[in-house]
Amino acid sequence: MPSQGKFRSSGKGSKRSSVKKIVTDPKERQRLVENIVKPFILDDAVYKRVCDVMLDNFNKGLGKETNAEARVKMFPTYVRSVPDGTEEGDFLALDLGGTNFRVLLISLKGQEVNMESKIFLIPQHIMLGTGIQLFDHIADCIYKFMKEQKIEKKTLPLGFTFSFPCKQLGLAKAKLTTWTKGFKCEGVEGNDIVQLLHEAIKRKGDMEVECLAVINDTVGALMSCAHSDRQCAIGLILGTGTNACYIEKLENVGLWDSDYNDPKEVIINTEWGAMGDDGGLDFLITEYDKHVDKHSINGGKQIYEKMISGMYMGEIVRLVLEKLRRNGLLFGGVGSEELSKRGRFYTKYVSEIESDVDESDFKSTKQVFEELELTNYTDEDCRIALYVCSLVSTRAAYLASAGIATLLNKMGRKDVSVAVDGSLYRFHPHFHDLMVEKIEKLVTPGIRFKLMLSHDGSGKGAALVAAVANRLRDEEAKKEKDCKPNED
Ligand code: GLC
């Protein structure tokens, strides 16, 4: 294909630092590019091995004796009953799992669900500050929202989607084990986040809010789909981070402490992002993954998550593009100040670039290049950048597929719907199709599955769980009252 791109003089901020000889011969260029991206192309045998490692991690996490040293923690949740449609009233929901924090007001009336919500930003200094600052900020946001909605005088039950690894001690008691996804607030790990929230609400004063349930976003996704689809048994998040939950038979949950009121099945929050933290995925880790991990604030942790999710994917692509440029294989060796900045190549660019179907045009790719202040590109550069994006995102989709296939094979049900949410899955043009294709290859023949988009599980799911808890509490209170001897 002839290069029709524009060559401009290298503007301010461009750099040609330590660039090897520019490769102009198309065949030689292609060969050298292939050589650099090779580590992202993995065959099915490798993905099958990922399934084996995953299963081993799941079993270790579920075992009573092995859980303590397991990296994939397999936390049992306390979410039992699904909504039965009789829940009524107004509920608040909080959704914290990334830089955006949402407060929602959800009104339930039979099957009717009305939602109002507002997004607040969590500034970087709060993400890396103290727990008190974080929860005070959350309480401030709740108060602002309630005032705007004119509900500050009401006493409202609340459901909290807190999308970080937590050991659940009850439906409304969850201890954060470790921060993930760029958060590191001092004084929260090891503590009950519901208690921290209640304390902050008390400090703020002037509002009556009680948190009745805390759930993970994977559970929210599962709950909101299970509402309409009885076969829904897995919740998957592919967003800033990645994680999955699923319904497990109690007899397989060795770490479960028995109680007379035991359910037959429990939802397990796998926290699968931590797979590989023990070196178990070293057989496929690339130099780019190592680089991303080394420069993250949680080095050595969430290795599987770092190869898949939105917080890291753009950075992996950026590192590959920079290496190609330094080797004289991209942009005529001329980069830009922007492209050289860590974290500057957003994962949304990967989705945008891969949306360029018409190769003669490369409209979105060129727009991304412009945003990155790259000026020295040709159509061939666009093609190579698109190729890099597709290899990195395909590996991510296939790795996530290995996780889902492992769950499907482990559960052994004939038909399973997987509720999926998260920006990566939502906005990437091929993620869904890539996953379906690879899961089909990795799953035991005879198992049928469906990947369905879950609509706002983190908001609606949390409110539904709180609503059920509220209904059960009211029913209990009524029973107790009815049992009391009549005092008249
Ligand atoms: C991270 C969190 C996990 C969450 C996932 C998706 O992996 O540890 O709890 O479910 O991100 O948001």
Short mmCIF file of C-alpha atoms and ligand atoms in Angstrom, two decimals:
data_model
loop_
_atom_site.label_atom_id
_atom_site.label_comp_id
_atom_site.label_asym_id
_atom_site.label_seq_id
_atom_site.Cartn_x
_atom_site.Cartn_y
_atom_site.Cartn_z
CA MET A 1 0.00 0.00 0.00
CA PRO A 2 1.52 3.37 -0.94
CA SER A 3 2.11 5.75 1.93
CA GLN A 4 -0.05 8.79 1.47
CA GLY A 5 0.55 10.26 4.89
CA LYS A 6 1.79 13.70 5.63
CA PHE A 7 5.34 14.44 6.52
CA ARG A 8 5.74 17.64 8.46
CA SER A 9 8.75 19.06 10.12
CA SER A 10 9.15 17.77 13.64
CA GLY A 11 7.43 20.39 15.75
CA LYS A 12 8.14 21.51 19.26
CA GLY A 13 8.36 18.67 21.70
CA SER A 14 9.12 16.00 19.11
CA LYS A 15 12.06 13.87 19.89
CA ARG A 16 14.31 11.59 18.03
CA SER A 17 16.30 10.59 21.09
CA SER A 18 18.38 7.45 20.76
CA VAL A 19 16.65 6.29 17.59
CA LYS A 20 18.26 3.48 15.66
CA LYS A 21 18.52 3.66 11.87
CA ILE A 22 15.15 4.37 10.19
CA VAL A 23 13.98 1.24 8.38
CA THR A 24 12.50 2.11 5.01
CA ASP A 25 12.34 -1.25 3.22
CA PRO A 26 8.69 -2.37 3.72
CA LYS A 27 9.46 -6.09 4.01
CA GLU A 28 12.30 -5.56 6.44
CA ARG A 29 10.16 -3.15 8.42
CA GLN A 30 7.32 -5.66 8.65
CA ARG A 31 9.71 -8.38 9.77
CA LEU A 32 11.20 -6.23 12.51
CA VAL A 33 7.77 -5.07 13.73
CA GLU A 34 6.59 -8.70 13.90
CA ASN A 35 9.60 -9.54 15.95
CA ILE A 36 8.84 -6.86 18.54
CA VAL A 37 5.14 -7.69 18.93
CA LYS A 38 5.60 -11.47 18.85
CA PRO A 39 5.22 -11.95 22.64
CA PHE A 40 1.55 -10.88 22.42
CA ILE A 41 0.63 -13.65 20.00
CA LEU A 42 -0.13 -16.76 22.01
CA ASP A 43 -1.59 -20.05 20.86
CA ASP A 44 -4.42 -22.02 22.44
CA ALA A 45 -2.02 -24.25 24.34
CA VAL A 46 -0.87 -21.18 26.27
CA TYR A 47 -4.47 -20.12 27.04
CA LYS A 48 -5.25 -23.68 28.17
CA ARG A 49 -2.31 -23.43 30.53
CA VAL A 50 -3.76 -20.16 31.85
CA CYS A 51 -7.01 -22.09 32.54
CA ASP A 52 -5.05 -24.71 34.51
CA VAL A 53 -3.29 -22.05 36.57
CA MET A 54 -6.61 -20.30 37.15
CA LEU A 55 -8.34 -23.48 38.35
CA ASP A 56 -5.47 -24.21 40.67
CA ASN A 57 -5.75 -20.66 42.07
CA PHE A 58 -9.52 -21.00 42.52
CA ASN A 59 -9.17 -24.28 44.43
CA LYS A 60 -6.40 -22.90 46.62
CA GLY A 61 -8.54 -19.87 47.45
CA LEU A 62 -11.55 -22.01 48.33
CA GLY A 63 -9.63 -24.43 50.55
CA LYS A 64 -9.68 -23.90 54.30
CA GLU A 65 -6.03 -24.86 54.73
CA THR A 66 -4.75 -23.12 51.61
CA ASN A 67 -6.72 -19.86 51.62
CA ALA A 68 -4.27 -17.99 53.83
CA GLU A 69 -1.44 -18.26 51.33
CA ALA A 70 -3.64 -18.14 48.21
CA ARG A 71 -3.33 -15.04 46.00
CA VAL A 72 -6.79 -15.38 44.48
CA LYS A 73 -8.90 -14.99 47.59
CA MET A 74 -12.33 -16.32 46.56
CA PHE A 75 -14.29 -14.26 49.10
CA PRO A 76 -17.74 -15.64 49.95
CA THR A 77 -20.35 -12.88 49.86
CA TYR A 78 -23.40 -12.55 52.02
CA VAL A 79 -25.78 -11.75 49.21
CA ARG A 80 -28.53 -14.38 49.41
CA SER A 81 -32.01 -13.47 48.36
CA VAL A 82 -32.69 -11.85 45.06
CA PRO A 83 -35.36 -9.17 44.85
CA ASP A 84 -38.88 -10.60 44.67
CA GLY A 85 -40.51 -7.48 43.33
CA THR A 86 -42.21 -6.54 46.61
CA GLU A 87 -39.45 -4.14 47.62
CA GLU A 88 -40.64 -0.57 47.73
CA GLY A 89 -39.34 2.83 48.65
CA ASP A 90 -36.39 5.13 48.12
CA PHE A 91 -32.85 3.87 48.46
CA LEU A 92 -29.46 5.44 48.13
CA ALA A 93 -26.59 3.71 46.38
CA LEU A 94 -22.91 4.56 46.28
CA ASP A 95 -20.55 3.36 43.61
CA LEU A 96 -16.83 3.64 44.30
CA GLY A 97 -14.38 1.73 42.18
CA GLY A 98 -12.33 4.18 40.17
CA THR A 99 -11.73 7.88 39.79
CA ASN A 100 -15.44 8.48 39.38
CA PHE A 101 -17.65 8.19 42.41
CA ARG A 102 -21.41 8.05 41.97
CA VAL A 103 -24.29 8.69 44.32
CA LEU A 104 -27.67 7.39 43.23
CA LEU A 105 -31.24 7.69 44.41
CA ILE A 106 -33.30 4.72 43.38
CA SER A 107 -37.05 4.51 43.79
CA LEU A 108 -38.57 1.05 43.68
CA LYS A 109 -42.21 0.37 43.14
CA GLY A 110 -42.99 -3.16 42.01
CA GLN A 111 -41.12 -3.68 38.74
CA GLU A 112 -40.77 0.06 38.27
CA VAL A 113 -37.29 1.44 38.93
CA ASN A 114 -36.50 5.15 38.80
CA MET A 115 -32.99 6.46 39.14
CA GLU A 116 -31.35 9.81 39.68
CA SER A 117 -27.59 9.98 39.95
CA LYS A 118 -24.64 12.30 40.09
CA ILE A 119 -20.98 11.69 39.34
CA PHE A 120 -18.29 13.18 41.54
CA LEU A 121 -14.58 13.06 40.89
CA ILE A 122 -12.14 11.58 43.38
CA PRO A 123 -9.08 13.81 43.03
CA GLN A 124 -5.67 12.14 42.90
CA HIS A 125 -4.60 13.62 46.26
CA ILE A 126 -7.60 11.95 47.89
CA MET A 127 -6.93 8.61 46.16
CA LEU A 128 -3.48 8.71 47.71
CA GLY A 129 -4.41 10.52 50.95
CA THR A 130 -5.85 9.19 54.19
CA GLY A 131 -8.94 7.07 54.72
CA ILE A 132 -10.50 9.87 56.76
CA GLN A 133 -10.09 12.29 53.83
CA LEU A 134 -11.59 9.76 51.43
CA PHE A 135 -14.65 8.99 53.55
CA ASP A 136 -15.17 12.66 54.47
CA HIS A 137 -15.16 13.44 50.76
CA ILE A 138 -17.71 10.66 50.19
CA ALA A 139 -19.93 11.99 52.99
CA ASP A 140 -19.71 15.51 51.50
CA CYS A 141 -20.78 14.19 48.11
CA ILE A 142 -23.72 12.27 49.63
CA TYR A 143 -24.84 15.40 51.44
CA LYS A 144 -24.59 17.58 48.32
CA PHE A 145 -26.59 15.04 46.35
CA MET A 146 -29.29 14.72 49.02
CA LYS A 147 -29.65 18.47 49.20
CA GLU A 148 -30.00 18.74 45.45
CA GLN A 149 -32.64 16.01 45.48
CA LYS A 150 -34.31 17.66 48.51
CA ILE A 151 -34.15 14.42 50.50
CA GLU A 152 -31.70 15.51 53.19
CA LYS A 153 -34.38 15.25 55.86
CA LYS A 154 -35.30 11.67 54.98
CA THR A 155 -33.87 8.56 56.63
CA LEU A 156 -32.69 6.40 53.78
CA PRO A 157 -31.23 2.88 53.58
CA LEU A 158 -28.11 2.68 51.46
CA GLY A 159 -26.32 0.05 49.38
CA PHE A 160 -22.60 0.52 48.77
CA THR A 161 -20.79 -0.89 45.75
CA PHE A 162 -17.20 -0.84 46.88
CA SER A 163 -15.14 -2.43 44.14
CA PHE A 164 -11.99 -3.47 45.92
CA PRO A 165 -11.01 -6.77 47.55
CA CYS A 166 -12.91 -7.14 50.81
CA LYS A 167 -13.30 -9.95 53.27
CA GLN A 168 -17.02 -9.93 54.00
CA LEU A 169 -17.97 -10.56 57.61
CA GLY A 170 -21.65 -9.85 57.05
CA LEU A 171 -23.83 -8.14 54.46
CA ALA A 172 -22.91 -4.76 55.94
CA LYS A 173 -19.46 -5.56 57.25
CA ALA A 174 -16.51 -5.77 54.90
CA LYS A 175 -12.83 -5.43 55.62
CA LEU A 176 -10.65 -4.09 52.83
CA THR A 177 -7.75 -6.49 52.37
CA THR A 178 -5.70 -4.42 49.97
CA TRP A 179 -6.19 -1.41 47.70
CA THR A 180 -6.10 -1.92 43.94
CA LYS A 181 -6.51 0.28 40.81
CA GLY A 182 -4.45 3.31 41.83
CA PHE A 183 -5.96 3.86 45.29
CA LYS A 184 -3.78 3.89 48.37
CA CYS A 185 -5.54 5.66 51.24
CA GLU A 186 -3.81 5.21 54.52
CA GLY A 187 -5.64 3.57 57.41
CA VAL A 188 -8.29 1.68 55.45
CA GLU A 189 -6.71 -1.71 54.76
CA GLY A 190 -7.77 -4.16 57.46
CA ASN A 191 -10.72 -1.99 58.49
CA ASP A 192 -14.46 -2.28 58.02
CA ILE A 193 -15.41 0.18 55.31
CA VAL A 194 -19.04 0.40 56.44
CA GLN A 195 -17.88 1.57 59.84
CA LEU A 196 -15.57 4.13 58.20
CA LEU A 197 -18.48 5.37 56.10
CA HIS A 198 -20.85 5.61 59.08
CA GLU A 199 -18.24 7.52 61.09
CA ALA A 200 -17.77 10.01 58.27
CA ILE A 201 -21.55 10.46 57.91
CA LYS A 202 -21.73 11.15 61.63
CA ARG A 203 -18.89 13.67 61.43
CA LYS A 204 -20.68 15.45 58.62
CA GLY A 205 -23.97 15.47 60.56
CA ASP A 206 -27.35 16.69 59.30
CA MET A 207 -28.24 13.46 57.50
CA GLU A 208 -29.67 10.09 58.39
CA VAL A 209 -28.21 7.39 56.22
CA GLU A 210 -27.66 3.76 57.11
CA CYS A 211 -25.59 1.42 54.99
CA LEU A 212 -27.37 -1.96 54.91
CA ALA A 213 -25.22 -3.73 52.37
CA VAL A 214 -21.81 -3.55 50.76
CA ILE A 215 -21.17 -5.40 47.53
CA ASN A 216 -18.50 -5.78 44.88
CA ASP A 217 -19.25 -4.48 41.35
CA THR A 218 -19.10 -8.05 39.97
CA VAL A 219 -21.92 -8.99 42.35
CA GLY A 220 -23.91 -5.92 41.31
CA ALA A 221 -23.59 -6.96 37.66
CA LEU A 222 -24.70 -10.49 38.47
CA MET A 223 -27.63 -9.32 40.58
CA SER A 224 -28.99 -6.88 38.07
CA CYS A 225 -28.96 -9.51 35.29
CA ALA A 226 -30.17 -12.38 37.49
CA HIS A 227 -33.25 -10.26 38.09
CA SER A 228 -34.43 -11.00 34.56
CA ASP A 229 -32.36 -14.06 33.58
CA ARG A 230 -32.47 -17.11 35.85
CA GLN A 231 -29.45 -18.66 34.13
CA CYS A 232 -27.20 -15.78 35.05
CA ALA A 233 -24.53 -17.23 37.32
CA ILE A 234 -21.36 -15.23 36.60
CA GLY A 235 -20.71 -11.49 36.97
CA LEU A 236 -17.71 -10.11 35.06
CA ILE A 237 -16.15 -6.66 35.10
CA LEU A 238 -13.84 -5.46 32.33
CA GLY A 239 -13.24 -1.82 33.16
CA THR A 240 -10.54 0.05 35.04
CA GLY A 241 -9.89 -3.31 36.72
CA THR A 242 -11.05 -6.84 36.04
CA ASN A 243 -12.73 -9.37 38.30
CA ALA A 244 -15.45 -12.02 38.29
CA CYS A 245 -17.89 -13.56 40.74
CA TYR A 246 -19.92 -16.73 40.32
CA ILE A 247 -22.37 -19.00 42.09
CA GLU A 248 -20.63 -21.89 43.83
CA LYS A 249 -22.04 -24.94 45.60
CA LEU A 250 -21.48 -24.64 49.32
CA GLU A 251 -19.85 -28.10 49.46
CA ASN A 252 -16.99 -26.74 47.31
CA VAL A 253 -16.32 -23.83 49.65
CA GLY A 254 -13.94 -25.36 52.19
CA LEU A 255 -13.29 -22.04 53.90
CA TRP A 256 -16.98 -21.61 54.73
CA ASP A 257 -17.72 -21.68 58.47
CA SER A 258 -20.87 -23.72 58.84
CA ASP A 259 -23.95 -22.32 60.42
CA TYR A 260 -27.41 -23.84 60.96
CA ASN A 261 -28.79 -21.43 58.42
CA ASP A 262 -26.43 -22.41 55.61
CA PRO A 263 -27.51 -21.70 52.05
CA LYS A 264 -26.95 -24.35 49.33
CA GLU A 265 -25.01 -21.99 47.13
CA VAL A 266 -23.00 -18.84 47.67
CA ILE A 267 -21.77 -16.08 45.42
CA ILE A 268 -17.98 -16.06 45.45
CA ASN A 269 -16.09 -12.88 44.61
CA THR A 270 -12.98 -14.42 43.07
CA GLU A 271 -10.75 -11.29 42.95
CA TRP A 272 -9.06 -13.01 40.02
CA GLY A 273 -6.99 -9.91 39.18
CA ALA A 274 -4.40 -11.17 41.65
CA MET A 275 -3.63 -14.26 39.61
CA GLY A 276 0.06 -14.36 38.73
CA ASP A 277 1.16 -12.49 41.85
CA ASP A 278 3.04 -15.66 42.84
CA GLY A 279 4.84 -15.88 39.48
CA GLY A 280 2.27 -18.35 38.13
CA LEU A 281 1.88 -16.41 34.86
CA ASP A 282 5.57 -15.74 34.27
CA PHE A 283 5.47 -18.06 31.26
CA LEU A 284 3.61 -15.42 29.25
CA ILE A 285 4.61 -12.11 30.84
CA THR A 286 6.26 -9.68 28.41
CA GLU A 287 8.83 -6.98 29.05
CA TYR A 288 5.98 -4.42 28.66
CA ASP A 289 3.92 -6.07 31.40
CA LYS A 290 6.96 -6.02 33.66
CA HIS A 291 7.49 -2.35 32.94
CA VAL A 292 3.84 -1.48 33.70
CA ASP A 293 3.99 -3.43 36.94
CA LYS A 294 7.28 -1.90 38.03
CA HIS A 295 5.94 1.63 37.65
CA SER A 296 2.58 1.00 39.29
CA ILE A 297 1.79 1.89 42.90
CA ASN A 298 1.12 -1.77 43.68
CA GLY A 299 4.17 -3.47 42.19
CA GLY A 300 4.04 -7.27 42.14
CA LYS A 301 0.28 -7.24 42.68
CA GLN A 302 -2.72 -7.73 40.34
CA ILE A 303 -0.56 -9.20 37.57
CA TYR A 304 -3.46 -10.75 35.58
CA GLU A 305 -5.47 -7.51 35.95
CA LYS A 306 -2.52 -5.50 34.61
CA MET A 307 -2.46 -7.57 31.39
CA ILE A 308 -6.17 -7.08 30.77
CA SER A 309 -7.88 -4.05 32.19
CA GLY A 310 -8.43 -0.47 31.13
CA MET A 311 -6.16 1.08 33.70
CA TYR A 312 -3.15 -0.52 32.04
CA MET A 313 -3.93 -1.44 28.44
CA GLY A 314 -3.21 1.97 26.92
CA GLU A 315 0.12 2.10 28.70
CA ILE A 316 1.13 -1.31 27.32
CA VAL A 317 0.34 -0.06 23.81
CA ARG A 318 2.30 3.15 24.42
CA LEU A 319 5.36 1.19 25.51
CA VAL A 320 5.25 -0.93 22.34
CA LEU A 321 4.78 2.13 20.10
CA GLU A 322 7.72 3.85 21.76
CA LYS A 323 9.90 0.80 21.28
CA LEU A 324 8.96 0.62 17.60
CA ARG A 325 9.77 4.30 17.20
CA ARG A 326 13.13 3.96 18.91
CA ASN A 327 13.92 1.13 16.52
CA GLY A 328 13.24 3.32 13.52
CA LEU A 329 10.03 1.44 12.70
CA LEU A 330 7.41 4.09 13.49
CA PHE A 331 6.88 7.80 12.89
CA GLY A 332 10.21 8.04 11.08
CA GLY A 333 11.73 7.81 14.53
CA VAL A 334 10.08 11.09 15.60
CA GLY A 335 7.89 10.91 18.68
CA SER A 336 6.36 13.61 20.82
CA GLU A 337 6.53 14.87 24.34
CA GLU A 338 3.01 13.54 24.87
CA LEU A 339 3.72 10.04 23.62
CA SER A 340 6.68 9.86 25.95
CA LYS A 341 4.53 10.55 29.02
CA ARG A 342 3.63 7.59 31.21
CA GLY A 343 -0.14 6.94 31.25
CA ARG A 344 -0.81 9.47 28.47
CA PHE A 345 -1.99 6.90 25.92
CA TYR A 346 -5.50 6.24 27.26
CA THR A 347 -7.19 2.88 26.81
CA LYS A 348 -10.05 4.66 25.05
CA TYR A 349 -7.55 5.39 22.25
CA VAL A 350 -7.17 1.64 21.74
CA SER A 351 -10.92 1.35 21.18
CA GLU A 352 -10.95 4.41 18.94
CA ILE A 353 -8.03 3.24 16.80
CA GLU A 354 -9.53 -0.23 16.42
CA SER A 355 -12.79 1.33 15.26
CA ASP A 356 -11.02 2.36 12.04
CA VAL A 357 -12.35 -0.26 9.73
CA ASP A 358 -11.67 1.56 6.52
CA GLU A 359 -7.90 1.34 6.26
CA SER A 360 -7.59 3.90 3.49
CA ASP A 361 -8.88 6.54 5.85
CA PHE A 362 -7.58 5.92 9.44
CA LYS A 363 -9.66 8.83 10.65
CA SER A 364 -9.76 7.95 14.35
CA THR A 365 -6.13 6.82 14.41
CA LYS A 366 -5.02 10.12 12.92
CA GLN A 367 -7.14 11.99 15.42
CA VAL A 368 -5.44 10.14 18.28
CA PHE A 369 -2.04 10.93 16.75
CA GLU A 370 -2.99 14.61 16.58
CA GLU A 371 -4.06 14.56 20.22
CA LEU A 372 -0.69 13.12 21.09
CA GLU A 373 0.95 15.89 19.06
CA LEU A 374 2.53 13.41 16.69
CA THR A 375 3.19 15.11 13.39
CA ASN A 376 5.38 12.75 11.45
CA TYR A 377 3.13 9.88 10.43
CA THR A 378 2.15 7.99 7.31
CA ASP A 379 -0.69 5.59 6.59
CA GLU A 380 1.72 2.75 7.19
CA ASP A 381 2.31 4.12 10.72
CA CYS A 382 -1.46 4.12 11.24
CA ARG A 383 -1.64 0.52 10.09
CA ILE A 384 1.12 -0.53 12.46
CA ALA A 385 -0.43 1.33 15.42
CA LEU A 386 -3.76 -0.35 14.72
CA TYR A 387 -2.00 -3.71 14.53
CA VAL A 388 -0.33 -3.12 17.92
CA CYS A 389 -3.63 -2.09 19.53
CA SER A 390 -5.38 -5.16 18.17
CA LEU A 391 -2.69 -7.52 19.44
CA VAL A 392 -2.71 -6.05 22.95
CA SER A 393 -6.51 -5.97 23.21
CA THR A 394 -6.88 -9.45 21.69
CA ARG A 395 -4.50 -10.88 24.26
CA ALA A 396 -6.54 -9.15 26.98
CA ALA A 397 -9.83 -10.54 25.63
CA TYR A 398 -8.37 -14.04 25.33
CA LEU A 399 -6.91 -13.95 28.84
CA ALA A 400 -10.28 -12.89 30.26
CA SER A 401 -11.85 -15.70 28.19
CA ALA A 402 -9.53 -18.21 29.83
CA GLY A 403 -10.84 -17.01 33.20
CA ILE A 404 -14.48 -17.32 32.15
CA ALA A 405 -13.93 -20.73 30.52
CA THR A 406 -12.34 -21.97 33.75
CA LEU A 407 -15.37 -20.83 35.74
CA LEU A 408 -17.80 -22.39 33.24
CA ASN A 409 -15.93 -25.69 33.29
CA LYS A 410 -15.73 -25.66 37.08
CA MET A 411 -19.43 -24.93 37.53
CA GLY A 412 -20.40 -27.63 35.04
CA ARG A 413 -23.86 -26.15 34.37
CA LYS A 414 -25.28 -26.69 30.89
CA ASP A 415 -26.45 -23.13 30.24
CA VAL A 416 -24.94 -20.07 31.84
CA SER A 417 -25.42 -16.39 31.19
CA VAL A 418 -22.48 -14.16 32.06
CA ALA A 419 -23.37 -10.60 33.09
CA VAL A 420 -20.64 -8.27 31.83
CA ASP A 421 -20.04 -4.64 32.64
CA GLY A 422 -17.18 -2.15 32.42
CA SER A 423 -15.94 0.49 30.01
CA LEU A 424 -13.46 -1.76 28.23
CA TYR A 425 -16.12 -4.31 27.29
CA ARG A 426 -18.68 -1.63 26.50
CA PHE A 427 -16.58 0.55 24.25
CA HIS A 428 -14.09 -1.75 22.58
CA PRO A 429 -15.42 -2.66 19.14
CA HIS A 430 -14.36 -6.34 19.16
CA PHE A 431 -13.99 -7.43 22.79
CA HIS A 432 -17.29 -9.28 22.92
CA ASP A 433 -16.72 -11.22 19.69
CA LEU A 434 -13.14 -12.08 20.59
CA MET A 435 -14.27 -13.46 23.91
CA VAL A 436 -17.08 -15.56 22.49
CA GLU A 437 -14.69 -17.04 19.93
CA LYS A 438 -12.05 -17.97 22.52
CA ILE A 439 -14.39 -19.21 25.26
CA GLU A 440 -15.92 -21.59 22.71
CA LYS A 441 -12.45 -23.04 22.13
CA LEU A 442 -11.63 -23.42 25.82
CA VAL A 443 -14.90 -24.62 27.27
CA THR A 444 -15.91 -28.28 27.76
CA PRO A 445 -18.08 -29.36 24.81
CA GLY A 446 -21.78 -29.26 25.66
CA ILE A 447 -21.60 -26.17 27.87
CA ARG A 448 -23.54 -23.27 26.42
CA PHE A 449 -22.96 -19.67 27.46
CA LYS A 450 -24.09 -16.16 26.69
CA LEU A 451 -22.24 -12.91 27.40
CA MET A 452 -24.77 -10.21 28.17
CA LEU A 453 -24.26 -6.57 28.92
CA SER A 454 -25.33 -5.74 32.44
CA HIS A 455 -27.00 -2.40 32.84
CA ASP A 456 -25.66 -0.37 35.72
CA GLY A 457 -25.28 -3.21 38.20
CA SER A 458 -23.08 -1.06 40.41
CA GLY A 459 -25.91 1.38 40.96
CA LYS A 460 -29.07 -0.65 40.65
CA GLY A 461 -27.50 -3.83 42.07
CA ALA A 462 -26.42 -2.12 45.30
CA ALA A 463 -29.84 -0.52 45.78
CA LEU A 464 -31.59 -3.85 45.13
CA VAL A 465 -29.43 -5.66 47.67
CA ALA A 466 -30.09 -2.89 50.23
CA ALA A 467 -33.81 -3.05 49.43
CA VAL A 468 -33.92 -6.80 50.04
CA ALA A 469 -32.00 -6.39 53.31
CA ASN A 470 -34.45 -3.70 54.32
CA ARG A 471 -37.48 -5.85 53.49
CA LEU A 472 -36.05 -8.85 55.38
CA ARG A 473 -35.34 -6.61 58.37
CA ASP A 474 -38.90 -5.24 58.33
CA GLU A 475 -40.28 -8.78 58.07
CA GLU A 476 -38.15 -9.91 61.03
CA ALA A 477 -39.28 -6.94 63.10
CA LYS A 478 -42.91 -7.70 62.24
CA LYS A 479 -42.49 -11.38 63.18
CA GLU A 480 -40.98 -10.43 66.53
CA LYS A 481 -43.81 -8.03 67.20
CA ASP A 482 -46.44 -10.63 66.26
CA CYS A 483 -44.82 -13.20 68.57
CA LYS A 484 -44.94 -10.92 71.62
CA PRO A 485 -47.86 -11.65 73.98
CA ASN A 486 -50.62 -9.11 73.70
CA GLU A 487 -50.25 -6.64 76.55
CA ASP A 488 -53.85 -5.45 76.56
C1 GLC B 1 -10.25 -4.66 40.99
C2 GLC B 1 -10.86 -4.84 42.38
C3 GLC B 1 -12.12 -5.68 42.32
C4 GLC B 1 -13.07 -5.13 41.28
C5 GLC B 1 -12.37 -4.99 39.94
C6 GLC B 1 -13.28 -4.38 38.88
O1 GLC B 1 -9.77 -5.88 40.55
O2 GLC B 1 -9.91 -5.42 43.24
O3 GLC B 1 -12.74 -5.74 43.57
O4 GLC B 1 -14.17 -5.97 41.17
O5 GLC B 1 -11.22 -4.18 40.08
O6 GLC B 1 -13.72 -3.12 39.23
#
